[in-house]
Structure formats: C-alpha cells, structure tokens
C-alpha cells in the first residue's frame, strides 16, 4: 500500500521542504499541500483539492452491486454541472454560449435523425427537441495494476468539435453538426464508472454477471430520468438527454447486451457437429440456411432475417433507458474502428503484403521478399512523414509463424491506415508489372475500394449527403466482392491467405446501414459517429490512474483523480475560470 501512496506523500513532503527553504512560499497555495496529513496522503490531498475547487464539483453516488456499495458518477450530476457552468454549447461543438444557435443545431439534428429513425419514441411529443442532447454510451476494458482488466463506462454527446480530416469549411457552417473527435477527451467524455475485474469477471454461478447488470441497470435508471424529466437549466429552461446507442468493441456489446448470438459462436474448424448458433445479434447470419460469408449477392439471405428474432438470453438492464423498443438489437451498434482498423483490416492487409511479396515482382526467399517490402514501406513512411508504431515488416508481425493464415499482430488502428495507404501507392506505381497475376490484381482492387470508402467517410462530419453516401456504400460492397474473389482464388491455389473472420460481417452491416439510410433520406449518418477511436484514448486515462492508487480503494480514488484531471483540462480549454 505504501508504494502506491508515495506520489501524494512525496508531494506533501516536497511542499514542506520548499516552505522550509523559502519561507515566503508559505503564503502561497503550497502551504495548503504542506498541511496535508501524511498518514493518509491520498485522502488528505483529495480533501484539499475539493476545498480549493480543483476538481469537477460532481458528487460520488453509491450504488449497491453484488451486495457491496460502489461509487459512480451519475449522468444527472454531469448534466447539472454543464448547465450550471453554462457549458451547454460544448455539447454541440460550439466555442461560445449561443442559445439560439444551439437550439437550431439540435433541432436540425433531430429532424435529420427522424428521417432515418422515424419510430424512435423521442418523436412522440412531450420533449423539446431543440433542447435535447443525443448521447452515446461507451464501455471498454483498460489495464490496471499488474495488467489486470478494469472496466470503464462513459458517455458523450454525439456532436462535438469535428474530425481533423474532414473537408475544409465544413465545421464553420452555422448548423454544422460535427463529429466528437477533436478536443481533449477529458472535456468531451464523461466518466460514469470504473470497476476492477474481480467485481464483474465471468464465473460459473453467474453472480458477477448479475453484478455487472446491476451496474448497467443503475446507469439506465439514471439516464431514464434525463430523458423523461430532464434537467432545469440556469435560464429556467428544461434540457433533456437521450441515449441513441451503446457502442464499444464486440466483447463489451456481448456482455452489456446479454447477446446470445456473437462472434464467440463462429466455427473454429471446417467441420463441426454442433448446430450453428449465429454470429450476429442484428440478424440470423451463420444459423441454418443463412451463411454469413456471402460477398457476391446484392441481397444475402441473412438480410431478410434482420431484427426477426431476439438476440438476448436475458433482458439487458441497460434497456431501461429511453429507446426504440421495436428495434432493440440495433441499440447495440457495430463499430468501424474495431471492425476494420483493429479487426478485419489487420488480417486483410497482412495477406495483401504477403501476396505482393510472393508475386513475380520480387525474388528470393520469403524472408528476403518481406525485407524488400519492408524497406519500401519504411521509405514511403519517411517520404510521407508518417511515424507508425510498426516500423518494418517481419514474419512475426505479419502472423506468418507456422502453417497459418497471415493475421497481422499490430495493435494500433493507425498502423492499419498507414499500411493501407502504402499498399495502394505501391501497387499503383507497379501495376503495369502485375502481368496476369490475378490474385494480386484482385487484392489491389479490394484495397483500392476500401481505401476509397475510408477516405470518403473521413472527409465528412456527422452527416453525409445521400448521393455521396450511396457511392461510399458501393465502394464498401465492392470491397467485399473483391475480397471474396481473392479468398476464393487463394483457396483454389491452396494458399493460406485472406482468412474470413466475423469482422467482415460487421463491415457488411455498416455498408448496408449506410446504403439504407441514404436510400430513404437526404442524409445518412456517418459510421464514424459510433466509432470508438477517441473513446479508446479516453479509456486509457482512468486506466493509468488506477495503476497509481491503493487497490483496496481503486474505484473511489480513480473517480476522484479523474475529476481532478478533468478540471485541469477544463481550465486549460477556457471552459472553467479558476
């Protein structure tokens, strides 16, 4: 315990030493730190920061989980804080308070959302939509002390300060509805709960599952108040908050949504005696008669089964929130970042690199060919000022150890993006040398289609005009066709390339959703709205804090330190005047 308490104790002793050496410092804020009690420095310092308003003034609320009490940060209290500090404008990406413009932005948002989700109960009346914020709920595991998992649950507005790659001028429109990617995540994400793995880990008796669902139920009840009753602001206007979706990686969706059909059910071998149980909570793909690996049909059979059977083995407690009860499976949304950047993109590009290396463009041993491509990749990164975490290609990081499919072992989504751009550029330069290598040509076409889809999506903010959205969806579907063709060519030639994994089915749903929305409305919602790049960044912050506190008081101390860290960022961003 003493080891993890050292930072606060060191700060106290340092402050005392400064005052001893420089007595004049006793009249500054250093004096407050020096007076903290070293017997319990963590608690003493937190009391001091609370006294001098050095943390976000949000109370910790105890909820009972599995017979024990754990503190959480309620969304209601976050909402009260934002409204009391006149920060409502930050929830729609504005730099300064502007009530009229905020109302116009949220009014326009809900008008466009009605066109693609007309049955959502928010449109039944009784709620002032121009003062209603759309939220997304995110959960994921970080790494705590000794690399033990720690669950972090947060929420954020669907609107924000934009994404760096969008077209110039988009953010400056009066009714601009920007993605929530820019700005420090301490100021755009609102932490709700952290739980050590021992509290929610799976076990045989189901007790920890009940504990986890109790947490989700407590958060659901909290969020329900904000949609049913709202919060009274400083201007005597009532503001509402409605959760549109639960987002996160696939294991989180399975746990939060009590999903019976998921990637966990994917077949592990060519022949299995067990009946197929389905890999998708939104449709019946991979059940009897509904294969999920249909990349060539414009209308695979599983499309007719979407939202036809419940995917829940028990009622998820998070569904206590205000939501569309006619489309509950879609409340748990698929994520482009996990689906492609650290999902299917890794295995696809690993196979693409191997396909290029083993083509007639290079000669020598497998190691020699990979090294030549690695040198080309390094030169391209230097010329284009890219600094990826993956500096070179090896048999190990391509997943070529043993008689297996290339899978790609890197863990950063930015690495996938970098390799994709390099691969497309390399193939464009040497396309005339491909000859009759059908597999390499097909692989290049697949990469080109996916690169077109991604670069197009990343050039827009929240809403994509329907004409452009249809074109982007077409690129996505064509990628799947070319990928399917490449997988077939590799199979026919007995080459272990282009493994088919359930993440491709996730992408199939994302392309389909984009096409469906663009077909019925003037705008389609960008897949990046439910993507988790920024949330992954945020989760790492409380996770790092958890490695520096007493394991016996992890939950409380992480929440307290997070409020202090957020306060510093709010001050630096000019949203709070110290």
Coordinates of C-alpha atoms in Angstrom, one line a residue:
X1 CA 0.0 0.0 0.0
X2 CA 2.8 2.4 0.8
X3 CA 4.2 2.1 -2.7
X4 CA 1.1 3.3 -4.4
X5 CA 0.5 6.1 -1.9
X6 CA 4.0 7.5 -2.4
X7 CA 3.2 10.2 -5.1
X8 CA 0.8 12.1 -2.7
X9 CA 3.2 11.7 0.2
X10 CA 6.1 12.9 -1.8
X11 CA 4.1 16.0 -2.9
X12 CA 3.4 16.8 0.7
X13 CA 7.0 16.4 1.9
X14 CA 8.2 18.4 -1.1
X15 CA 5.9 21.2 -0.3
X16 CA 7.1 21.2 3.3
X17 CA 10.7 21.3 2.2
X18 CA 10.0 24.2 -0.2
X19 CA 8.5 26.3 2.6
X20 CA 11.4 25.4 4.9
X21 CA 13.9 26.6 2.3
X22 CA 11.8 29.5 1.1
X23 CA 9.5 30.8 3.9
X24 CA 7.8 33.3 1.5
X25 CA 6.2 30.2 -0.2
X26 CA 4.1 29.8 3.0
X27 CA 1.7 32.4 1.8
X28 CA 1.0 30.6 -1.5
X29 CA -1.0 27.5 -2.3
X30 CA 2.0 25.4 -1.5
X31 CA 1.1 25.9 2.2
X32 CA -2.2 24.0 1.7
X33 CA -0.4 21.0 0.4
X34 CA 2.2 21.1 3.1
X35 CA -0.5 20.9 5.7
X36 CA -2.0 17.7 4.4
X37 CA -1.7 14.6 6.6
X38 CA 1.0 12.1 5.5
X39 CA -0.7 9.3 7.4
X40 CA -3.3 9.1 4.7
X41 CA -2.0 11.4 2.0
X42 CA -4.4 10.3 -0.8
X43 CA -7.5 11.2 1.2
X44 CA -5.9 14.4 2.6
X45 CA -4.9 15.7 -0.9
X46 CA -8.4 14.9 -2.3
X47 CA -10.0 16.9 0.6
X48 CA -7.7 19.8 -0.2
X49 CA -8.5 19.8 -3.9
X50 CA -12.2 19.7 -3.1
X51 CA -11.8 22.6 -0.7
X52 CA -10.0 24.8 -3.2
X53 CA -12.3 23.8 -6.1
X54 CA -9.5 22.0 -8.0
X55 CA -11.8 19.2 -9.3
X56 CA -15.1 19.0 -11.1
X57 CA -17.8 19.5 -8.5
X58 CA -19.6 16.3 -9.1
X59 CA -20.6 14.1 -6.0
X60 CA -19.8 10.4 -5.9
X61 CA -23.1 8.4 -5.6
X62 CA -23.0 4.9 -4.0
X63 CA -24.9 2.1 -5.7
X64 CA -25.3 -1.5 -4.5
X65 CA -23.6 -4.0 -6.7
X66 CA -23.5 -7.7 -5.6
X67 CA -24.2 -6.8 -2.0
X68 CA -21.5 -4.2 -1.8
X69 CA -21.6 -0.4 -2.4
X70 CA -19.5 1.2 -5.1
X71 CA -19.4 4.9 -6.1
X72 CA -20.4 6.1 -9.6
X73 CA -20.7 9.5 -11.3
X74 CA -24.3 10.0 -12.3
X75 CA -25.1 11.5 -15.7
X76 CA -27.6 13.7 -13.9
X77 CA -24.8 15.3 -12.0
X78 CA -22.7 15.7 -15.1
X79 CA -25.7 17.4 -16.7
X80 CA -26.2 19.7 -13.8
X81 CA -22.5 20.7 -13.8
X82 CA -22.5 21.5 -17.5
X83 CA -25.7 23.6 -17.3
X84 CA -24.6 25.4 -14.1
X85 CA -21.3 26.4 -15.8
X86 CA -23.2 27.5 -18.9
X87 CA -21.5 24.8 -21.0
X88 CA -24.5 23.5 -22.9
X89 CA -22.9 24.9 -26.1
X90 CA -20.0 22.5 -25.7
X91 CA -22.3 19.5 -26.2
X92 CA -22.9 20.6 -29.8
X93 CA -19.4 21.7 -30.6
X94 CA -19.6 25.5 -30.1
X95 CA -16.8 27.6 -28.6
X96 CA -19.0 30.2 -27.0
X97 CA -22.5 30.1 -25.5
X98 CA -25.2 30.8 -28.1
X99 CA -28.6 29.6 -27.1
X100 CA -30.3 30.3 -30.4
X101 CA -27.7 28.5 -32.4
X102 CA -27.6 25.5 -30.1
X103 CA -31.4 25.2 -30.4
X104 CA -31.1 25.4 -34.2
X105 CA -28.3 22.8 -34.3
X106 CA -30.2 20.3 -32.1
X107 CA -33.4 21.0 -33.9
X108 CA -31.8 20.2 -37.3
X109 CA -30.1 17.1 -35.8
X110 CA -33.3 15.6 -34.7
X111 CA -35.1 16.5 -37.9
X112 CA -32.4 14.5 -39.9
X113 CA -32.5 11.7 -37.3
X114 CA -36.3 11.4 -37.7
X115 CA -35.8 10.8 -41.4
X116 CA -33.7 7.7 -40.7
X117 CA -35.3 6.6 -37.4
X118 CA -38.9 7.7 -37.6
X119 CA -40.2 5.2 -35.0
X120 CA -37.9 6.4 -32.2
X121 CA -40.1 7.4 -29.2
X122 CA -38.4 10.8 -28.8
X123 CA -40.6 11.9 -31.7
X124 CA -43.9 11.1 -29.9
X125 CA -44.0 14.6 -28.3
X126 CA -43.6 15.9 -24.8
X127 CA -39.9 16.7 -25.3
X128 CA -38.4 19.9 -26.6
X129 CA -36.1 18.5 -29.2
X130 CA -34.2 21.8 -29.7
X131 CA -33.0 21.4 -26.1
X132 CA -32.4 17.7 -26.3
X133 CA -28.8 16.3 -26.4
X134 CA -28.2 12.9 -28.1
X135 CA -25.8 10.8 -26.1
X136 CA -23.8 7.6 -26.8
X137 CA -22.8 5.2 -24.1
X138 CA -19.4 3.6 -24.3
X139 CA -17.7 0.8 -22.3
X140 CA -14.4 -1.0 -22.5
X141 CA -11.7 -2.6 -20.5
X142 CA -8.4 -0.8 -19.7
X143 CA -5.4 -2.2 -18.0
X144 CA -5.0 -1.6 -14.3
X145 CA -2.3 -2.7 -11.8
X146 CA -0.3 -5.8 -12.9
X147 CA -2.2 -5.6 -16.2
X148 CA -5.5 -6.7 -14.6
X149 CA -8.5 -5.5 -16.6
X150 CA -10.6 -2.6 -15.3
X151 CA -14.0 -1.7 -16.8
X152 CA -14.6 2.0 -17.7
X153 CA -18.0 3.2 -18.6
X154 CA -18.5 6.7 -20.0
X155 CA -20.9 8.8 -22.1
X156 CA -20.5 11.6 -24.5
X157 CA -22.5 13.8 -26.9
X158 CA -22.9 12.6 -30.5
X159 CA -21.9 16.1 -31.6
X160 CA -18.5 17.7 -30.9
X161 CA -15.7 19.8 -32.4
X162 CA -15.2 17.8 -35.5
X163 CA -12.6 15.5 -37.0
X164 CA -9.3 16.7 -38.4
X165 CA -9.6 15.0 -41.8
X166 CA -13.0 16.5 -42.8
X167 CA -13.3 18.8 -45.8
X168 CA -12.3 22.4 -45.3
X169 CA -15.1 24.7 -44.3
X170 CA -17.5 22.0 -43.0
X171 CA -17.0 22.9 -39.4
X172 CA -17.8 26.6 -39.9
X173 CA -21.4 26.3 -41.1
X174 CA -23.9 27.8 -38.8
X175 CA -25.7 24.5 -38.5
X176 CA -22.6 22.4 -38.6
X177 CA -23.1 19.1 -36.8
X178 CA -19.6 17.8 -36.3
X179 CA -18.2 14.5 -35.0
X180 CA -16.9 14.3 -31.5
X181 CA -13.2 13.6 -32.2
X182 CA -11.2 16.8 -31.5
X183 CA -10.5 18.5 -28.2
X184 CA -9.1 16.7 -25.1
X185 CA -11.2 13.7 -24.2
X186 CA -11.3 14.7 -20.6
X187 CA -13.5 17.6 -21.7
X188 CA -15.6 15.7 -24.3
X189 CA -16.1 12.3 -22.4
X190 CA -17.9 12.0 -19.1
X191 CA -16.7 9.1 -16.9
X192 CA -19.5 7.3 -15.1
X193 CA -18.0 4.2 -13.5
X194 CA -14.9 2.1 -13.1
X195 CA -14.9 -1.5 -11.8
X196 CA -12.0 -3.9 -11.1
X197 CA -12.1 -7.1 -13.0
X198 CA -12.7 -9.2 -9.8
X199 CA -16.1 -7.5 -9.4
X200 CA -17.5 -8.3 -12.9
X201 CA -15.4 -11.2 -14.2
X202 CA -17.3 -14.2 -15.6
X203 CA -17.8 -17.1 -13.3
X204 CA -19.8 -20.3 -13.2
X205 CA -22.5 -19.2 -10.7
X206 CA -23.4 -16.0 -12.6
X207 CA -23.1 -13.8 -9.6
X208 CA -20.6 -11.4 -11.3
X209 CA -22.8 -11.2 -14.4
X210 CA -25.6 -10.1 -12.1
X211 CA -23.3 -7.5 -10.5
X212 CA -22.4 -6.2 -13.9
X213 CA -26.0 -6.0 -15.0
X214 CA -26.9 -4.2 -11.7
X215 CA -24.4 -1.5 -12.7
X216 CA -26.0 -1.2 -16.1
X217 CA -29.4 -1.0 -14.5
X218 CA -28.3 1.8 -12.2
X219 CA -26.9 3.7 -15.1
X220 CA -30.0 3.0 -17.1
X221 CA -32.3 4.4 -14.4
X222 CA -30.1 7.5 -14.1
X223 CA -30.3 8.1 -17.9
X224 CA -34.0 7.5 -17.9
X225 CA -34.6 10.4 -15.6
X226 CA -32.8 12.7 -18.0
X227 CA -35.0 11.6 -20.9
X228 CA -38.3 11.5 -19.0
X229 CA -37.9 14.5 -16.7
X230 CA -34.9 16.5 -18.0
X231 CA -32.8 19.0 -16.0
X232 CA -33.7 22.6 -15.3
X233 CA -31.0 24.9 -16.5
X234 CA -29.9 28.3 -15.2
X235 CA -32.2 30.1 -17.6
X236 CA -35.3 28.1 -16.3
X237 CA -35.4 26.1 -19.5
X238 CA -35.6 22.3 -19.3
X239 CA -33.0 20.3 -21.0
X240 CA -33.2 16.6 -22.0
X241 CA -30.6 13.9 -22.7
X242 CA -31.4 10.8 -24.8
X243 CA -29.1 7.8 -25.4
X244 CA -29.1 6.7 -29.0
X245 CA -26.8 3.7 -28.8
X246 CA -24.4 1.6 -26.8
X247 CA -21.1 1.5 -28.5
X248 CA -17.8 -0.4 -28.0
X249 CA -15.9 -3.5 -29.0
X250 CA -17.7 -6.7 -29.6
X251 CA -16.9 -8.4 -26.2
X252 CA -18.4 -5.3 -24.5
X253 CA -21.5 -5.4 -26.6
X254 CA -21.9 -9.1 -25.8
X255 CA -21.6 -8.5 -22.0
X256 CA -23.7 -5.3 -21.9
X257 CA -26.4 -6.6 -24.2
X258 CA -26.6 -10.2 -22.9
X259 CA -26.2 -11.3 -26.5
X260 CA -26.7 -14.9 -27.4
X261 CA -25.5 -14.6 -31.0
X262 CA -22.0 -13.2 -31.4
X263 CA -18.5 -13.8 -32.8
X264 CA -17.9 -16.2 -30.0
X265 CA -20.1 -18.7 -31.9
X266 CA -18.0 -18.7 -35.0
X267 CA -16.9 -22.1 -36.1
X268 CA -13.3 -22.9 -35.1
X269 CA -12.8 -25.8 -37.6
X270 CA -14.0 -26.8 -41.1
X271 CA -16.5 -29.4 -39.8
X272 CA -18.4 -29.2 -36.6
X273 CA -21.1 -31.5 -35.1
X274 CA -22.7 -28.7 -33.1
X275 CA -25.6 -26.7 -34.7
X276 CA -24.7 -23.2 -35.8
X277 CA -25.9 -20.7 -33.2
X278 CA -25.4 -17.4 -35.2
X279 CA -22.7 -14.8 -35.0
X280 CA -24.7 -11.6 -35.3
X281 CA -27.2 -10.0 -32.9
X282 CA -28.8 -8.0 -35.6
X283 CA -29.6 -10.9 -38.0
X284 CA -29.6 -14.7 -38.1
X285 CA -26.3 -14.9 -40.1
X286 CA -24.5 -18.2 -39.6
X287 CA -27.6 -20.1 -38.5
X288 CA -29.0 -23.0 -40.6
X289 CA -29.6 -21.7 -44.1
X290 CA -28.1 -18.3 -43.6
X291 CA -24.4 -18.2 -44.4
X292 CA -22.6 -15.0 -43.4
X293 CA -19.7 -15.4 -46.0
X294 CA -21.9 -14.3 -49.0
X295 CA -19.9 -11.5 -50.5
X296 CA -21.2 -11.6 -54.1
X297 CA -25.0 -11.4 -53.7
X298 CA -26.7 -8.0 -53.7
X299 CA -29.1 -9.4 -51.2
X300 CA -27.7 -12.2 -49.0
X301 CA -30.3 -14.3 -47.3
X302 CA -29.5 -13.1 -43.8
X303 CA -30.7 -9.6 -44.8
X304 CA -34.3 -10.9 -44.7
X305 CA -33.8 -12.0 -41.0
X306 CA -32.7 -8.7 -39.6
X307 CA -34.4 -7.9 -36.3
X308 CA -36.5 -11.0 -36.7
X309 CA -35.5 -12.9 -33.5
X310 CA -34.4 -11.6 -30.2
X311 CA -30.6 -12.0 -29.6
X312 CA -30.9 -11.7 -25.8
X313 CA -30.6 -14.7 -23.5
X314 CA -31.9 -12.4 -20.7
X315 CA -33.2 -8.9 -20.7
X316 CA -30.2 -6.4 -20.7
X317 CA -30.6 -3.9 -17.8
X318 CA -29.3 -1.1 -19.9
X319 CA -32.5 -1.2 -21.9
X320 CA -34.2 0.6 -19.0
X321 CA -33.1 3.8 -21.0
X322 CA -35.4 5.6 -23.3
X323 CA -35.1 3.7 -26.7
X324 CA -36.9 2.3 -29.7
X325 CA -38.4 -1.0 -28.4
X326 CA -39.2 -2.1 -32.0
X327 CA -35.5 -2.3 -32.9
X328 CA -33.7 -3.2 -29.7
X329 CA -30.9 -5.2 -31.4
X330 CA -29.7 -2.1 -33.2
X331 CA -29.3 -0.2 -29.9
X332 CA -26.1 -2.1 -29.6
X333 CA -24.2 -0.7 -32.6
X334 CA -21.3 -2.1 -34.6
X335 CA -18.1 -0.1 -34.7
X336 CA -16.0 0.7 -37.7
X337 CA -12.8 1.1 -35.7
X338 CA -12.9 -2.4 -34.2
X339 CA -14.5 -3.9 -37.3
X340 CA -11.7 -2.7 -39.7
X341 CA -8.8 -0.8 -38.1
X342 CA -8.0 -3.4 -35.4
X343 CA -10.2 -6.1 -36.9
X344 CA -10.6 -7.3 -40.5
X345 CA -8.1 -4.7 -41.8
X346 CA -5.2 -6.4 -40.0
X347 CA -5.8 -9.8 -41.5
X348 CA -6.6 -8.4 -44.9
X349 CA -3.5 -6.2 -45.1
X350 CA -1.2 -8.9 -43.7
X351 CA -2.4 -11.2 -46.5
X352 CA -2.1 -8.4 -49.0
X353 CA 1.5 -7.8 -48.1
X354 CA 2.3 -11.5 -48.4
X355 CA 0.5 -11.6 -51.8
X356 CA 2.6 -8.7 -53.0
X357 CA 5.8 -10.1 -51.6
X358 CA 5.3 -13.6 -53.1
X359 CA 4.4 -12.2 -56.5
X360 CA 6.7 -12.1 -59.6
X361 CA 7.8 -8.6 -58.7
X362 CA 10.2 -10.0 -56.1
X363 CA 12.6 -12.9 -55.9
X364 CA 14.5 -14.9 -53.3
X365 CA 13.4 -16.5 -50.1
X366 CA 10.3 -15.5 -48.2
X367 CA 12.4 -13.6 -45.7
X368 CA 14.2 -11.7 -48.5
X369 CA 11.0 -10.7 -50.2
X370 CA 9.4 -9.5 -47.0
X371 CA 12.6 -7.4 -46.2
X372 CA 12.4 -5.7 -49.7
X373 CA 8.8 -4.7 -49.0
X374 CA 9.7 -3.6 -45.5
X375 CA 12.4 -1.3 -47.0
X376 CA 9.8 0.1 -49.4
X377 CA 7.4 0.7 -46.6
X378 CA 10.0 2.5 -44.4
X379 CA 11.0 4.7 -47.4
X380 CA 7.3 5.6 -48.0
X381 CA 6.7 6.5 -44.4
X382 CA 9.7 8.7 -44.4
X383 CA 8.7 10.4 -47.6
X384 CA 5.2 11.0 -46.4
X385 CA 6.2 12.0 -42.8
X386 CA 4.4 9.1 -41.2
X387 CA 5.6 7.7 -37.9
X388 CA 3.7 4.4 -37.4
X389 CA 4.4 2.2 -34.4
X390 CA 5.1 -0.6 -36.8
X391 CA 8.5 0.3 -38.4
X392 CA 9.1 -2.7 -40.6
X393 CA 7.5 -6.0 -41.7
X394 CA 8.6 -9.3 -40.3
X395 CA 7.3 -12.8 -40.4
X396 CA 6.2 -12.4 -36.8
X397 CA 4.2 -9.2 -37.1
X398 CA 2.6 -10.4 -40.3
X399 CA 1.5 -13.5 -38.4
X400 CA 3.5 -15.9 -40.6
X401 CA 4.8 -18.1 -37.8
X402 CA 4.0 -21.7 -38.7
X403 CA 1.4 -23.0 -41.2
X404 CA -1.2 -20.3 -40.5
X405 CA -3.1 -17.5 -42.2
X406 CA -1.5 -14.1 -42.1
X407 CA -3.4 -12.1 -39.4
X408 CA -1.3 -9.0 -38.5
X409 CA -0.2 -8.7 -34.9
X410 CA -0.1 -4.9 -34.6
X411 CA -2.4 -3.3 -32.1
X412 CA -2.8 0.3 -33.3
X413 CA -5.5 1.2 -35.7
X414 CA -3.3 4.0 -37.2
X415 CA -0.9 1.3 -38.3
X416 CA -3.6 -0.3 -40.4
X417 CA -4.4 3.0 -42.0
X418 CA -0.7 3.6 -42.8
X419 CA -0.1 0.2 -44.3
X420 CA -3.3 0.5 -46.4
X421 CA -2.1 3.8 -47.9
X422 CA 1.4 2.5 -48.6
X423 CA 0.0 -0.7 -50.2
X424 CA -2.3 1.2 -52.5
X425 CA 0.5 3.6 -53.5
X426 CA 3.0 0.8 -54.1
X427 CA 0.5 -1.1 -56.3
X428 CA -0.4 2.0 -58.3
X429 CA 3.3 2.5 -59.1
X430 CA 3.9 -1.0 -60.2
X431 CA 0.5 -2.0 -61.6
X432 CA 1.9 -2.4 -65.1
X433 CA 4.3 -5.1 -63.8
X434 CA 1.5 -7.2 -62.4
X435 CA 1.1 -9.2 -65.6
X436 CA -1.5 -11.9 -65.3
X437 CA -1.2 -12.3 -61.5
X438 CA -5.0 -12.4 -60.9
X439 CA -4.7 -12.8 -57.1
X440 CA -2.5 -9.7 -56.8
X441 CA -4.7 -7.7 -59.2
X442 CA -7.9 -8.6 -57.2
X443 CA -6.1 -7.8 -53.9
X444 CA -5.2 -4.4 -55.2
X445 CA -8.7 -3.7 -56.4
X446 CA -10.1 -4.7 -53.0
X447 CA -7.6 -2.4 -51.2
X448 CA -8.4 0.4 -53.6
X449 CA -12.2 0.1 -52.9
X450 CA -11.8 0.0 -49.1
X451 CA -9.3 2.9 -49.2
X452 CA -11.9 4.9 -51.3
X453 CA -14.6 4.1 -48.7
X454 CA -12.4 5.1 -45.7
X455 CA -11.0 8.3 -47.2
X456 CA -14.5 9.3 -48.3
X457 CA -16.0 8.7 -44.8
X458 CA -13.2 10.5 -43.1
X459 CA -13.7 13.6 -45.3
X460 CA -17.2 14.2 -43.8
X461 CA -18.5 15.2 -40.4
X462 CA -21.6 13.6 -38.8
X463 CA -23.9 13.7 -41.8
X464 CA -23.1 12.5 -45.3
X465 CA -25.3 13.7 -48.2
X466 CA -27.3 10.7 -49.6
X467 CA -25.7 10.8 -53.1
X468 CA -22.2 10.6 -51.7
X469 CA -23.2 8.1 -49.0
X470 CA -24.6 5.7 -51.7
X471 CA -21.3 6.0 -53.6
X472 CA -19.3 5.2 -50.4
X473 CA -21.6 2.2 -49.6
X474 CA -21.0 1.0 -53.2
X475 CA -17.2 1.1 -52.5
X476 CA -17.7 -0.9 -49.4
X477 CA -19.8 -3.6 -51.1
X478 CA -17.3 -3.8 -54.0
X479 CA -14.5 -4.3 -51.5
X480 CA -16.4 -7.3 -50.1
X481 CA -16.8 -8.8 -53.6
X482 CA -13.1 -8.3 -54.4
X483 CA -12.2 -9.8 -51.0
X484 CA -14.4 -12.8 -51.6
X485 CA -12.9 -13.3 -55.0
X486 CA -9.3 -13.1 -53.5
X487 CA -10.2 -15.6 -50.8
X488 CA -11.6 -18.0 -53.5
X489 CA -8.5 -17.6 -55.7
X490 CA -6.2 -18.3 -52.7
X491 CA -8.3 -21.3 -51.7
X492 CA -8.3 -22.8 -55.2
X493 CA -4.5 -22.4 -55.3
X494 CA -4.1 -23.9 -51.8
X495 CA -2.6 -20.8 -50.4
X496 CA -3.3 -19.7 -46.8
X497 CA -4.4 -16.2 -47.5
X498 CA -7.4 -13.9 -46.7
X499 CA -8.9 -15.7 -43.7
X500 CA -12.6 -15.0 -43.4
X501 CA -13.4 -13.7 -39.9
X502 CA -16.7 -12.4 -38.4
X503 CA -15.5 -8.8 -38.5
X504 CA -16.2 -8.8 -42.3
X505 CA -19.8 -9.4 -41.4
X506 CA -19.7 -6.4 -39.1
X507 CA -18.5 -4.3 -42.1
X508 CA -21.2 -5.8 -44.2
X509 CA -23.8 -4.4 -41.8
X510 CA -22.1 -1.0 -41.7
X511 CA -22.2 -0.7 -45.5
X512 CA -25.8 -1.9 -45.6
X513 CA -26.9 0.7 -43.0
X514 CA -25.2 3.5 -44.9
X515 CA -27.0 2.4 -48.1
X516 CA -30.3 2.0 -46.4
X517 CA -30.2 5.5 -44.7
X518 CA -29.1 7.2 -47.9
X519 CA -31.9 5.5 -49.8
X520 CA -34.7 6.9 -47.6
X521 CA -33.3 10.3 -46.5
X522 CA -31.3 13.3 -47.8
X523 CA -28.5 12.5 -45.3
X524 CA -27.0 9.3 -43.9
X525 CA -25.3 9.2 -40.5
X526 CA -21.5 8.7 -40.8
X527 CA -20.3 5.3 -39.5
X528 CA -17.7 7.3 -37.6
X529 CA -20.4 8.5 -35.2
X530 CA -20.4 5.1 -33.5
X531 CA -16.7 4.5 -34.0
X532 CA -14.5 4.5 -30.9
X533 CA -11.1 6.0 -31.7
X534 CA -11.5 8.8 -29.2
X535 CA -13.1 6.6 -26.6
X536 CA -10.2 4.2 -26.8
X537 CA -7.9 7.2 -26.0
X538 CA -10.2 8.2 -23.1
X539 CA -10.3 4.8 -21.5
X540 CA -6.6 4.7 -21.2
X541 CA -6.6 7.8 -18.9
X542 CA -8.6 6.4 -15.9
X543 CA -6.9 3.1 -16.5
X544 CA -3.5 4.7 -16.0
X545 CA -4.8 6.4 -12.8
X546 CA -5.9 3.0 -11.5
X547 CA -2.3 1.8 -11.6
X548 CA -1.3 4.5 -9.1
X549 CA -3.9 4.1 -6.3
X550 CA -4.5 1.7 -3.5
X551 CA -6.0 -1.5 -4.9
X552 CA -8.5 -1.6 -1.9
X553 CA -9.9 1.9 -2.8
X554 CA -9.5 1.7 -6.6
X555 CA -13.0 2.8 -7.6
X556 CA -13.3 5.8 -5.4
X557 CA -9.7 7.1 -5.9
X558 CA -9.9 6.7 -9.7
X559 CA -13.1 8.7 -9.9
X560 CA -11.7 11.4 -7.6
X561 CA -8.5 11.7 -9.5
X562 CA -10.4 11.7 -12.8
X563 CA -12.4 14.7 -11.7
X564 CA -9.2 16.5 -10.8
X565 CA -7.6 15.7 -14.1
X566 CA -10.7 16.8 -16.0
X567 CA -10.8 20.1 -14.0
X568 CA -7.3 20.9 -15.2
X569 CA -8.3 20.3 -18.8
X570 CA -11.5 22.3 -18.5
X571 CA -9.4 25.2 -17.1
X572 CA -6.8 24.9 -19.9
X573 CA -9.5 24.8 -22.5
X574 CA -11.0 28.0 -21.0
X575 CA -14.3 26.4 -20.1
X576 CA -13.8 27.0 -16.4
X577 CA -12.3 30.1 -14.9
X578 CA -10.1 29.2 -11.9

